[in-house]
mmCIF file with all atom_site columns, C-alpha atoms in Angstrom:
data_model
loop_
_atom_site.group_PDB
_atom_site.id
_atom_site.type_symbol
_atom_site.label_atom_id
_atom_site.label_alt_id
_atom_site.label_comp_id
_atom_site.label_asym_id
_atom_site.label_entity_id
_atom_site.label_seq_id
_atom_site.pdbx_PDB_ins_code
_atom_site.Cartn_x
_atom_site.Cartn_y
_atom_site.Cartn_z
_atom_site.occupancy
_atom_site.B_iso_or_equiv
_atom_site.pdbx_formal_charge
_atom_site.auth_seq_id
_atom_site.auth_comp_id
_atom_site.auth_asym_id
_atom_site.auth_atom_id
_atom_site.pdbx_PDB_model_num
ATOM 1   C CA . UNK A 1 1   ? -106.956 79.909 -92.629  1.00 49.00 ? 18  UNK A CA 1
ATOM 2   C CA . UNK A 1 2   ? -108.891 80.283 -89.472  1.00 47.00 ? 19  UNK A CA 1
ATOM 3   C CA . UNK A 1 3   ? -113.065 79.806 -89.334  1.00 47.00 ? 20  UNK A CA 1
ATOM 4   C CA . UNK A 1 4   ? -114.859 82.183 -87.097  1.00 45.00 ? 21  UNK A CA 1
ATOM 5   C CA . UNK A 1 5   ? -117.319 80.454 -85.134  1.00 47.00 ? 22  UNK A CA 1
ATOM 6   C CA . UNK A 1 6   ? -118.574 82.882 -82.300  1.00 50.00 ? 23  UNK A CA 1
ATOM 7   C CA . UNK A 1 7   ? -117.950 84.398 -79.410  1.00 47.00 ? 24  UNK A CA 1
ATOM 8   C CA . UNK A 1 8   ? -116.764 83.182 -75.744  1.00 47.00 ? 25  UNK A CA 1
ATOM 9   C CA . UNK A 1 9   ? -117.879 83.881 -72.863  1.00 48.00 ? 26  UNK A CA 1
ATOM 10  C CA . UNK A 1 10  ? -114.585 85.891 -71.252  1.00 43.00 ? 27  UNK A CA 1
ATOM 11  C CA . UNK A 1 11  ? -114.696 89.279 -72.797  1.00 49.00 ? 28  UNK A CA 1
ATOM 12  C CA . UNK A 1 12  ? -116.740 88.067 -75.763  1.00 52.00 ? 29  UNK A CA 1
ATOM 13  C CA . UNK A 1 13  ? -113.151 87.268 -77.655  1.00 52.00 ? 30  UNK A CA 1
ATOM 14  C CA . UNK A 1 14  ? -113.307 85.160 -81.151  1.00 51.00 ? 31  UNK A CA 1
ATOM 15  C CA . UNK A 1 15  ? -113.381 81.365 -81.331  1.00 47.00 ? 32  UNK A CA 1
ATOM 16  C CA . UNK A 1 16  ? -111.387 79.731 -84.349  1.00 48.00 ? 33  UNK A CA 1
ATOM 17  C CA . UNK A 1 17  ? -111.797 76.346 -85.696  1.00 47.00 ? 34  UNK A CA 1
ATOM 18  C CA . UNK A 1 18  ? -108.375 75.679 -86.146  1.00 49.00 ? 35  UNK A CA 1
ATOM 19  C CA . UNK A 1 19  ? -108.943 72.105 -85.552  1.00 47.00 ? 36  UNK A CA 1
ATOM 20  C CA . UNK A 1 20  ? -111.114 71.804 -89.091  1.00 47.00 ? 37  UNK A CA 1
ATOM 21  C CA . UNK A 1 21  ? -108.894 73.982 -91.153  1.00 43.00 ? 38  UNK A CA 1
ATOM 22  C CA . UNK A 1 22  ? -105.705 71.345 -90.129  1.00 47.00 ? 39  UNK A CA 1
ATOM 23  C CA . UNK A 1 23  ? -108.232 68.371 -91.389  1.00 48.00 ? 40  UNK A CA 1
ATOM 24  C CA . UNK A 1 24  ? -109.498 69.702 -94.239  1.00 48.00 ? 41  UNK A CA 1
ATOM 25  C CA . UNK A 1 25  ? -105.299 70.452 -94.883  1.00 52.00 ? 42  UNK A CA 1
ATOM 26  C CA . UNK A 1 26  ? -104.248 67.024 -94.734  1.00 53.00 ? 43  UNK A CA 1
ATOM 27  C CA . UNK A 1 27  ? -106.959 65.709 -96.645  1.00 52.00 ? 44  UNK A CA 1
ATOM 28  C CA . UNK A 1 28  ? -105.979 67.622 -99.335  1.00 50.00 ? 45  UNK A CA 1
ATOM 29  C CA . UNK A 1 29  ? -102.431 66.653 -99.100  1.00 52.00 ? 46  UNK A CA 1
ATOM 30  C CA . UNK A 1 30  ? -103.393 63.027 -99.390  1.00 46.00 ? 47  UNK A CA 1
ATOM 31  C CA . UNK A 1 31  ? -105.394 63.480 -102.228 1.00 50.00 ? 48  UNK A CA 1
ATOM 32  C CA . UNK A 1 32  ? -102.467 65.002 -104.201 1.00 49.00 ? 49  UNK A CA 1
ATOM 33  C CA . UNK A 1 33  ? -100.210 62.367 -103.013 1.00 50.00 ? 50  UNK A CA 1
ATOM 34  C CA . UNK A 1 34  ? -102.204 59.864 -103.580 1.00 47.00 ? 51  UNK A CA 1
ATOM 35  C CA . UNK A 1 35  ? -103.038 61.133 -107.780 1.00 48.00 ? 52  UNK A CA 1
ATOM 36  C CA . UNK A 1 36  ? -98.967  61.934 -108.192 1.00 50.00 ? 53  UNK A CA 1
ATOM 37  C CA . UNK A 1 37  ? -98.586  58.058 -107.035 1.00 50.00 ? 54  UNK A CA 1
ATOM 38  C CA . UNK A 1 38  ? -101.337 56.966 -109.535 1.00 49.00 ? 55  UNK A CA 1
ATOM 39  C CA . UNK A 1 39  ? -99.784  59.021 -112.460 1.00 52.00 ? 56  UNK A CA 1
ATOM 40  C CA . UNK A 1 40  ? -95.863  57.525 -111.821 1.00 52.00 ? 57  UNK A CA 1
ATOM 41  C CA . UNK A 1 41  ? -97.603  53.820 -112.061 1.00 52.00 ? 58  UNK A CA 1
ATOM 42  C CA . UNK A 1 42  ? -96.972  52.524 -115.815 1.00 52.00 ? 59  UNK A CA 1
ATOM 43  C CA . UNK A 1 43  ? -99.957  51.165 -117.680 1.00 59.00 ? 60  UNK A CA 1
ATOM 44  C CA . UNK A 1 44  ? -99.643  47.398 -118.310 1.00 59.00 ? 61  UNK A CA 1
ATOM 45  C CA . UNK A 1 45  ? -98.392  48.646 -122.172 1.00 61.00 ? 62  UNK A CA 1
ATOM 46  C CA . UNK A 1 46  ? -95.741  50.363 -120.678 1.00 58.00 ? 63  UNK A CA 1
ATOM 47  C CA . UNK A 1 47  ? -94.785  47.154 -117.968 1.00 57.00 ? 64  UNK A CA 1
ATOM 48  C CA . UNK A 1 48  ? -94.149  45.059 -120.568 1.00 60.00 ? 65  UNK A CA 1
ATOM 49  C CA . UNK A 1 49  ? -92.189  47.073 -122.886 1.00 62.00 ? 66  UNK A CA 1
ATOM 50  C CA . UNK A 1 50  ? -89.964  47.716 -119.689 1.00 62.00 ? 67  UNK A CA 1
ATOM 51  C CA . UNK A 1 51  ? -89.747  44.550 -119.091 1.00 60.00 ? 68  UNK A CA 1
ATOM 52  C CA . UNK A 1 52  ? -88.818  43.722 -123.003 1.00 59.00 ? 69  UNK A CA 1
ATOM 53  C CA . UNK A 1 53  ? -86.013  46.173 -122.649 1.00 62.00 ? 70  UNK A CA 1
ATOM 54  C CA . UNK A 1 54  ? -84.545  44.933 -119.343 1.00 58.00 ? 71  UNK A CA 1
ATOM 55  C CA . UNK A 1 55  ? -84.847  40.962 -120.590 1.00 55.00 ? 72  UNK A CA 1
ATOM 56  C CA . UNK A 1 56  ? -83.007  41.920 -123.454 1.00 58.00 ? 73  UNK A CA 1
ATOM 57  C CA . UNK A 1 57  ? -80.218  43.924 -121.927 1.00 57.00 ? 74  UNK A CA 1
ATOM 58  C CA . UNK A 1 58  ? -79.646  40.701 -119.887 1.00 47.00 ? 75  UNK A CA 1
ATOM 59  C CA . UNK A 1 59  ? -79.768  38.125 -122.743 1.00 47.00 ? 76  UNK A CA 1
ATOM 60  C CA . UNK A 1 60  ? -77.852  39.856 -125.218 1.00 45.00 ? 77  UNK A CA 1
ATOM 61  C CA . UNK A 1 61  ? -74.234  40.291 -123.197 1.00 50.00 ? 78  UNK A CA 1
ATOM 62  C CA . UNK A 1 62  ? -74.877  36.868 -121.190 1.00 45.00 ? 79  UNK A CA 1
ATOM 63  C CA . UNK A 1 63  ? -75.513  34.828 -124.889 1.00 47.00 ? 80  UNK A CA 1
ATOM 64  C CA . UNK A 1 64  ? -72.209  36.719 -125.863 1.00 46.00 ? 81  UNK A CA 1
ATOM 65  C CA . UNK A 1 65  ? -70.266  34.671 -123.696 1.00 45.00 ? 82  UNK A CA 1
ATOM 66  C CA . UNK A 1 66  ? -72.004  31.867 -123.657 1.00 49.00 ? 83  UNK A CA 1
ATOM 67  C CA . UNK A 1 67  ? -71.427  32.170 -127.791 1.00 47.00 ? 84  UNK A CA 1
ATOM 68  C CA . UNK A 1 68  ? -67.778  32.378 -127.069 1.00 46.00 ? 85  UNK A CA 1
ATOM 69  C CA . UNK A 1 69  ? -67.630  29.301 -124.303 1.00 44.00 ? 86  UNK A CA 1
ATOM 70  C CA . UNK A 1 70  ? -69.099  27.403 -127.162 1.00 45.00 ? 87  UNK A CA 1
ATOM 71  C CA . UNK A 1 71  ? -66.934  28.636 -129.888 1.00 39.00 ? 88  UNK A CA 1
ATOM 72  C CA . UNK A 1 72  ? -64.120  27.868 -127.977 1.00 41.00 ? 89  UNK A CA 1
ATOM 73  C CA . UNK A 1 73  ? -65.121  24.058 -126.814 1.00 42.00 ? 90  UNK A CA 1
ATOM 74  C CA . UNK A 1 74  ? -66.786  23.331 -130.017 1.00 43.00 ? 91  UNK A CA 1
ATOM 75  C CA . UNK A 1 75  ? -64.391  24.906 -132.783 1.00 45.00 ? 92  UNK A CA 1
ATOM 76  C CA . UNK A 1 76  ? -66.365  25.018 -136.382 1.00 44.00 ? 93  UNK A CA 1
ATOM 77  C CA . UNK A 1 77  ? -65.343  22.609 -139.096 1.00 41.00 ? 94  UNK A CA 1
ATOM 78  C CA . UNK A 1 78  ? -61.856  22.792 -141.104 1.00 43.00 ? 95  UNK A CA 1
ATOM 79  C CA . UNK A 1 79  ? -63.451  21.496 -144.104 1.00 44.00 ? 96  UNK A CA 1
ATOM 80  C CA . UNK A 1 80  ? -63.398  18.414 -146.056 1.00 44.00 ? 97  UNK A CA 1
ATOM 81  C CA . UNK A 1 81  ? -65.587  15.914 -147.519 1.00 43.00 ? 98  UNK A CA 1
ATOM 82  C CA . UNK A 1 82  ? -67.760  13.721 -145.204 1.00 52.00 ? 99  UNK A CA 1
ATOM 83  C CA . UNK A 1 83  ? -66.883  15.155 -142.445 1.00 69.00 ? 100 UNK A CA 1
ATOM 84  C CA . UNK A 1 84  ? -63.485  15.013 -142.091 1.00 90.00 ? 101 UNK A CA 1
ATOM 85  C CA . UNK A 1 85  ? -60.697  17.277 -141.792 1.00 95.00 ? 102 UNK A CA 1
ATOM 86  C CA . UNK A 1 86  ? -58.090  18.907 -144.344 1.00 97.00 ? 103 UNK A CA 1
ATOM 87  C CA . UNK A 1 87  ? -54.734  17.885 -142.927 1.00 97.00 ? 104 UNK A CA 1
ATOM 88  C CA . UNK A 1 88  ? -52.102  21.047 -142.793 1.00 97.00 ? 105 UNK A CA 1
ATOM 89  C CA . UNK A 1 89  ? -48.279  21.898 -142.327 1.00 96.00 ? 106 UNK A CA 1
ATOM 90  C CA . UNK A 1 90  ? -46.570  23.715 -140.268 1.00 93.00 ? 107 UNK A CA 1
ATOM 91  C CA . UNK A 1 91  ? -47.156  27.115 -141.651 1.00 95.00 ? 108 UNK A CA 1
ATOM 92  C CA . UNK A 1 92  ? -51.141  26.465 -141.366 1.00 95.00 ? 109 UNK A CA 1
ATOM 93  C CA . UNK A 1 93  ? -51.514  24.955 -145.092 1.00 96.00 ? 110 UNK A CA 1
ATOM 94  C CA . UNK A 1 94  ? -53.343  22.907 -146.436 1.00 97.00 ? 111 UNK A CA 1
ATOM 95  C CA . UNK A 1 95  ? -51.623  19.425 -147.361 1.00 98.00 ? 112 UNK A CA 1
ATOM 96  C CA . UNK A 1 96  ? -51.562  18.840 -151.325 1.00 97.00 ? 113 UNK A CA 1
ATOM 97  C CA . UNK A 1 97  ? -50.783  14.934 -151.499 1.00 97.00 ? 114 UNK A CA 1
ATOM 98  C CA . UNK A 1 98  ? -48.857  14.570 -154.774 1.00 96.00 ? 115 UNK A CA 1
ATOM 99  C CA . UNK A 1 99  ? -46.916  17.189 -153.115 1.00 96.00 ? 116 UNK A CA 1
ATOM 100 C CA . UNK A 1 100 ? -46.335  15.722 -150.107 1.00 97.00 ? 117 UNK A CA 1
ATOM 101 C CA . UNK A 1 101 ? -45.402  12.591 -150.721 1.00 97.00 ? 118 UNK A CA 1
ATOM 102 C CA . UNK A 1 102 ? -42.625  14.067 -153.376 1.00 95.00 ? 119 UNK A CA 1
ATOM 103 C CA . UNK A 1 103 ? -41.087  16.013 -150.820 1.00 95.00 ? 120 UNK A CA 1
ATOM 104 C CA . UNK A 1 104 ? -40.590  13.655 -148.046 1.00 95.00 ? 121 UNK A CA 1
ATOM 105 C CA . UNK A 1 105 ? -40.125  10.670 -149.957 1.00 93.00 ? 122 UNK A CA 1
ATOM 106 C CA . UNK A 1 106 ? -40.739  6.804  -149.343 1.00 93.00 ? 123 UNK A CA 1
ATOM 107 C CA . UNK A 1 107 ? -41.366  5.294  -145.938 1.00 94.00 ? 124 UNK A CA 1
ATOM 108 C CA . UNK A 1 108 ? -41.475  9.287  -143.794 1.00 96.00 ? 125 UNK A CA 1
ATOM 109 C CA . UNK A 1 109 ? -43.332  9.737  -141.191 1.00 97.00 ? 126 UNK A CA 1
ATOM 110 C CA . UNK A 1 110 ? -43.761  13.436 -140.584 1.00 97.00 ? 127 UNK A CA 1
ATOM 111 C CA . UNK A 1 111 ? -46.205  15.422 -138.583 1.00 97.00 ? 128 UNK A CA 1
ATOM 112 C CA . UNK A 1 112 ? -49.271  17.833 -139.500 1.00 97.00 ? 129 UNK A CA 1
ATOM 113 C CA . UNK A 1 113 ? -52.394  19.159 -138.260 1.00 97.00 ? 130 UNK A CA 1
ATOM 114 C CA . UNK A 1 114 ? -55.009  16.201 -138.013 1.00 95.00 ? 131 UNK A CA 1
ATOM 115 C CA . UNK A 1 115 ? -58.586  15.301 -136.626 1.00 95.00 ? 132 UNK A CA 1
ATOM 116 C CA . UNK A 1 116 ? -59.174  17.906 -133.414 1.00 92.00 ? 133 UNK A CA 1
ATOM 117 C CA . UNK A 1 117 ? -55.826  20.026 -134.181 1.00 93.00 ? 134 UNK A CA 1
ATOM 118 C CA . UNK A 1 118 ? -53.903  17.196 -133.213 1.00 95.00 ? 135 UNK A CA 1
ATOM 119 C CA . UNK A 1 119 ? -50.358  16.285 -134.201 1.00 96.00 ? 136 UNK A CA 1
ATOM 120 C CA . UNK A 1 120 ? -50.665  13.426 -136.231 1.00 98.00 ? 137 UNK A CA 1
ATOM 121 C CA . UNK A 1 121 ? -48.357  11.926 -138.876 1.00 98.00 ? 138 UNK A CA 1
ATOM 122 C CA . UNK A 1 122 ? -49.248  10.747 -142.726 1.00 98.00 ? 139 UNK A CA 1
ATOM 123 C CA . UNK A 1 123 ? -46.915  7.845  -143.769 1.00 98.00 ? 140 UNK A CA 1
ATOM 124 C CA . UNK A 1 124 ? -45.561  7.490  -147.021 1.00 98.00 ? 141 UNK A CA 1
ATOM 125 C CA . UNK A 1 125 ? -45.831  3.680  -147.900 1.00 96.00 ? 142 UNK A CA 1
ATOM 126 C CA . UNK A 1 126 ? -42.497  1.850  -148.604 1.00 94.00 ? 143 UNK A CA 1
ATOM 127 C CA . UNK A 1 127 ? -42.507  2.307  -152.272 1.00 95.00 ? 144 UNK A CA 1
ATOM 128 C CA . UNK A 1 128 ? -42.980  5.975  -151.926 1.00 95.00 ? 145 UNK A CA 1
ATOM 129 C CA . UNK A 1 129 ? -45.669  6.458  -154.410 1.00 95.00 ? 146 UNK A CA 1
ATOM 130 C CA . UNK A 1 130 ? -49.054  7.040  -152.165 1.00 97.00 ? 147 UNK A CA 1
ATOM 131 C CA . UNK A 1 131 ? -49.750  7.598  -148.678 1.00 98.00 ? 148 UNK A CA 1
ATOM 132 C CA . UNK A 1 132 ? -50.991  5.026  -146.259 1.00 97.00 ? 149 UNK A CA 1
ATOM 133 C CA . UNK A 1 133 ? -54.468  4.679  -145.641 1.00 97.00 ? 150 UNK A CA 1
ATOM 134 C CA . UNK A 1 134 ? -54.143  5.747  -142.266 1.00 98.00 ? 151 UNK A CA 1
ATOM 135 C CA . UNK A 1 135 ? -52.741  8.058  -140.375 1.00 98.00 ? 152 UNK A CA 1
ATOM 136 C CA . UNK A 1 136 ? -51.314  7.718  -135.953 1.00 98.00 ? 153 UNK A CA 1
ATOM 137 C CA . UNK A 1 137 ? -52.349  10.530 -133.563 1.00 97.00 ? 154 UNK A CA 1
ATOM 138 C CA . UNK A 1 138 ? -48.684  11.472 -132.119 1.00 97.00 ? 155 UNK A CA 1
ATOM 139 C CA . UNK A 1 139 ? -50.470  11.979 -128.569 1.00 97.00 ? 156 UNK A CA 1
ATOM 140 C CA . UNK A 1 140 ? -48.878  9.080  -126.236 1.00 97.00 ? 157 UNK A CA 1
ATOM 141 C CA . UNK A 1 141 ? -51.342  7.134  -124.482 1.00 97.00 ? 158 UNK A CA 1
ATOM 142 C CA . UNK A 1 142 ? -49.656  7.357  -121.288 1.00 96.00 ? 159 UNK A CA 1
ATOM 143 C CA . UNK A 1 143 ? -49.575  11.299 -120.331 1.00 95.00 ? 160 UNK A CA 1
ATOM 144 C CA . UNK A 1 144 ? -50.273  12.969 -123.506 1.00 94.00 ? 161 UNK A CA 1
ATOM 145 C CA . UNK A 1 145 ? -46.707  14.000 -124.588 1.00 95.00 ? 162 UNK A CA 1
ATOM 146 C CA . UNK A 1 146 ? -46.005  13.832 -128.567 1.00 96.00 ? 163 UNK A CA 1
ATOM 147 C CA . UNK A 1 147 ? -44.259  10.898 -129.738 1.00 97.00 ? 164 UNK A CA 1
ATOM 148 C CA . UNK A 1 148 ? -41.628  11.138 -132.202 1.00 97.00 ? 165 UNK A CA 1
ATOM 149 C CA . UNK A 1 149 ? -40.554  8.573  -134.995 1.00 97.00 ? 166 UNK A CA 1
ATOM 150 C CA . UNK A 1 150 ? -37.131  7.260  -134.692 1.00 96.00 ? 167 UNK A CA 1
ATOM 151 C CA . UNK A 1 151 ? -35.897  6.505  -137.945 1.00 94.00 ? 168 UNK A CA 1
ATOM 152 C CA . UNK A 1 152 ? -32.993  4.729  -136.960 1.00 95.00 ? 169 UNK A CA 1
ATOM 153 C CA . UNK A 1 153 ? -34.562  1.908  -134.816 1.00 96.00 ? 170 UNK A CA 1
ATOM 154 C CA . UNK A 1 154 ? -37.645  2.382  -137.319 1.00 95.00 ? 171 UNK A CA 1
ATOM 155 C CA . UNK A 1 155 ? -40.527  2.304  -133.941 1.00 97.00 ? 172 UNK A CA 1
ATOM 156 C CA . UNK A 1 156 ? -41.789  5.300  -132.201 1.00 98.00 ? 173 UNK A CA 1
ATOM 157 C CA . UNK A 1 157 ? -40.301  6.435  -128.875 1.00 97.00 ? 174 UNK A CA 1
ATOM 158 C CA . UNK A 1 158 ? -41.755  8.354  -126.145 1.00 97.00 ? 175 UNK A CA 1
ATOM 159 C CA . UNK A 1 159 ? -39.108  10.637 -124.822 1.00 95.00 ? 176 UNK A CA 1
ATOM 160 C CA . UNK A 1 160 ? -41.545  11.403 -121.553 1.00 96.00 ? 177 UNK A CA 1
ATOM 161 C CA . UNK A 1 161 ? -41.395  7.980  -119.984 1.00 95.00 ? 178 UNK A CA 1
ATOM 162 C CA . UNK A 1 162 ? -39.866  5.859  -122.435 1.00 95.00 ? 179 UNK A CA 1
ATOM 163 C CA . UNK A 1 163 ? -42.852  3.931  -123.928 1.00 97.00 ? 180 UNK A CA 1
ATOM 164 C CA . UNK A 1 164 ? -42.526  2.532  -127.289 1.00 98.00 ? 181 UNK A CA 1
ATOM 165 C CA . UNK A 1 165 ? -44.267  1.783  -130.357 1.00 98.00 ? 182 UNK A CA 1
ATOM 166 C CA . UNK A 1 166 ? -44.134  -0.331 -133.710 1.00 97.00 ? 183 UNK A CA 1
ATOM 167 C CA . UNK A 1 167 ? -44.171  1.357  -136.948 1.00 96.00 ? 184 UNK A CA 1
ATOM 168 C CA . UNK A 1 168 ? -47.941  1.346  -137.574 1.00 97.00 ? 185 UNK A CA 1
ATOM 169 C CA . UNK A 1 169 ? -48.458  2.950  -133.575 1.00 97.00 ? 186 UNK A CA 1
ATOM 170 C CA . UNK A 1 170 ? -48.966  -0.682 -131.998 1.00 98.00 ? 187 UNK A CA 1
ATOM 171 C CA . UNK A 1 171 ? -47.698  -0.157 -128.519 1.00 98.00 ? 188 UNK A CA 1
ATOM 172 C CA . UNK A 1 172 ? -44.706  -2.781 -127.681 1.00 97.00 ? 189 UNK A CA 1
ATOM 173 C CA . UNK A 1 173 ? -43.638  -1.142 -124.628 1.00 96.00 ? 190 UNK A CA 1
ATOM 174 C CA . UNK A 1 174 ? -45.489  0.401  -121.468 1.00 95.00 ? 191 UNK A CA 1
ATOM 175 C CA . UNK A 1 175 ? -46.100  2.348  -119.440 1.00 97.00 ? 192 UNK A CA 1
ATOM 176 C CA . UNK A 1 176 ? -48.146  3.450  -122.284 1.00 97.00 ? 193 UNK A CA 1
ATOM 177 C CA . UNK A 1 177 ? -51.412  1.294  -121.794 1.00 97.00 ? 194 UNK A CA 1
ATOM 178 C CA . UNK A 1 178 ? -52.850  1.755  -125.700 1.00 97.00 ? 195 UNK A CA 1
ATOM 179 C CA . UNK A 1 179 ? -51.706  1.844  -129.500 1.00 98.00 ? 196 UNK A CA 1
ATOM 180 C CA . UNK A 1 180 ? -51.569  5.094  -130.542 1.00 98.00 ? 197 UNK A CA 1
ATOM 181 C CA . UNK A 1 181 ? -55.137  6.396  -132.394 1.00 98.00 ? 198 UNK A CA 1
ATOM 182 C CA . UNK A 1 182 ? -55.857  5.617  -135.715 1.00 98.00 ? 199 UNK A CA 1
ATOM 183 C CA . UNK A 1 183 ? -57.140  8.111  -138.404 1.00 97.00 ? 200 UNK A CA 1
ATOM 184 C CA . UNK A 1 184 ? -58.189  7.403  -142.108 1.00 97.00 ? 201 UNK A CA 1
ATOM 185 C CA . UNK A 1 185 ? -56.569  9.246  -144.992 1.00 98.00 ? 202 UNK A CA 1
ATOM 186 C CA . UNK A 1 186 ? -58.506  10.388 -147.812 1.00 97.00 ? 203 UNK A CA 1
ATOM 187 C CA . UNK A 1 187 ? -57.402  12.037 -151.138 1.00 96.00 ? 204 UNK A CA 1
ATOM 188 C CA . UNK A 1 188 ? -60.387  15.687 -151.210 1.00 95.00 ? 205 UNK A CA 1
ATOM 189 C CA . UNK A 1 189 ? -61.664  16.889 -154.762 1.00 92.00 ? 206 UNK A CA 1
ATOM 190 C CA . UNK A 1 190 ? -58.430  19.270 -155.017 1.00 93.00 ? 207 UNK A CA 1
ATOM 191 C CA . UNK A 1 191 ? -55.733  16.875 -154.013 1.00 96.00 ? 208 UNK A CA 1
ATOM 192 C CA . UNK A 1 192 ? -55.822  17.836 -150.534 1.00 97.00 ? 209 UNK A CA 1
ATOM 193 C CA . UNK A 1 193 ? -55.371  14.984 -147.789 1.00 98.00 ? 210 UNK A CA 1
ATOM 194 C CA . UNK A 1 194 ? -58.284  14.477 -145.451 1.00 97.00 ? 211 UNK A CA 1
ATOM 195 C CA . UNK A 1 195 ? -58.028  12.986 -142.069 1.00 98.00 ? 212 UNK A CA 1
ATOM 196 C CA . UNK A 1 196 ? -61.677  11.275 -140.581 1.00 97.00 ? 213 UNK A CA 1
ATOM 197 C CA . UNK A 1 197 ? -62.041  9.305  -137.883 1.00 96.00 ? 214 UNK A CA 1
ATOM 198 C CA . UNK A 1 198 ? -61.665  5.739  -137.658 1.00 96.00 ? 215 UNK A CA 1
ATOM 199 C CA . UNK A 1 199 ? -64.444  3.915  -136.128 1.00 95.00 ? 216 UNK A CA 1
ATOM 200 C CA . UNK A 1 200 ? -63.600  0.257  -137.512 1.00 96.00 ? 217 UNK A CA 1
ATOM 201 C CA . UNK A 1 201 ? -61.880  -2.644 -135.603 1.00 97.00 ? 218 UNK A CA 1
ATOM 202 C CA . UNK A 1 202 ? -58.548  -1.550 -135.049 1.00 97.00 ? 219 UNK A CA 1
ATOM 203 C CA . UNK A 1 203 ? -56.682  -3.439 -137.587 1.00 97.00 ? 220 UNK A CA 1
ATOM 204 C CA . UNK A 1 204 ? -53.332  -4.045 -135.699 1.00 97.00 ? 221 UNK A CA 1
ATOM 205 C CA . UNK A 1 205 ? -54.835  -5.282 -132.153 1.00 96.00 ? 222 UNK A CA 1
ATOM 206 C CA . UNK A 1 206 ? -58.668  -6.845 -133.838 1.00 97.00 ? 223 UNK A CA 1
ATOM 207 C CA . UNK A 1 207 ? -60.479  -4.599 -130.904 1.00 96.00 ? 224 UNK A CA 1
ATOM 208 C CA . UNK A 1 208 ? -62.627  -2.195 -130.963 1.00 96.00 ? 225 UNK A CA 1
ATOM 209 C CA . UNK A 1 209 ? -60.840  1.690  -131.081 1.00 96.00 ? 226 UNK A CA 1
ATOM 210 C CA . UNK A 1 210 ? -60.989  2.889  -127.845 1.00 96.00 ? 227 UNK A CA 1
ATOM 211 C CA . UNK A 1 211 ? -60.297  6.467  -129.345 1.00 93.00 ? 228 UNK A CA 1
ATOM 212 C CA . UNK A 1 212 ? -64.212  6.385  -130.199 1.00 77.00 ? 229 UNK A CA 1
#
């Protein structure tokens, strides 16, 4: 809009504030600006609930995978008393002991699932009526391939790099550096064998386990 503010002095043609209308214009404009700006602010009620919501859309996939990294590194138990572990055959069973020790008969050596999900082999003592107390992790000392039990020459023989070992997994011949690991074997409530860890002297070398 224009104001009418008098006359001028060539022809007596009308003056117009335009100058006034423009300011009063833009002060209006700023006011509106300025109350749409206050009403898209949040109350402090409304902050934190936002900021609730966006915390928790972050934790919730990144504990996810952390929950899986620590699933995977840290497996849960297998089960067993104290502790220990329920020893199991090839097909993922469970190992029965009376059963065991009737099929493979006196003085075997034969693998299963131990302490960890390593291979590790349960020895049938010489007169074939119980197991041995303890069981050998079949993991060489050297580079970690699985040792098998030659029956003929009664000793276990790395077929990797050709280190050797006596019948209860006392190393006699390098480049393996250590006897193979010890493990205890335990009879569980339902005739199950259970592996645990050995943390005793190491009965065939008097040392300390250096599995520990």
């Amino acid at each position: 809009m224009e104001a009418f503010v008098g006359t001028s002095g060539f022809g007596g043609r009308p003056v117009v504030a335009k100058a006034h209308v423009c300011a009063a214009k833009r002060t209006a404009s700023v006011k509106m600006t300025a109350a749409g700006e206050a009403d898209m602010v949040p109350d402090m009620n409304k902050r934190n609930i936002m900021n609730l919501i966006l915390a928790g859309g972050v934790t919730v996939p990144f504990g996810s995978v952390i929950g899986g990294w620590l699933y995977f590194l840290y497996p849960p138990s297998k089960g067993g008393a104290g502790g220990g572990s329920i020893a199991k055959d090839a097909l993922g069973n469970n190992v029965i002991k009376a059963e065991w020790i009737k099929t493979q008969g006196k003085g075997a050596r034969k693998l299963v699932q131990g302490l960890k999900g390593d291979a590790t082999y349960l020895i049938v003592n010489d007169a074939g009526d119980d197991l041995e107390s303890y069981g050998l992790n079949a993991v060489c000392t050297h580079l970690g391939c699985v040792v098998p039990w030659n029956a003929a020459e009664k000793k276990f023989k790395c077929p990797c790099h050709g280190s050797q070992y006596d019948k209860t997994g006392k190393v006699i011949r390098g480049p393996a550096p250590l006897s193979l690991a010890l493990a205890h074997v335990e009879e569980g409530g339902s005739g199950e064998v259970v592996l645990k860890t050995w943390t005793e002297t190491d009965f065939r070398t008097n040392t300390a386990p250096w599995w520990k």
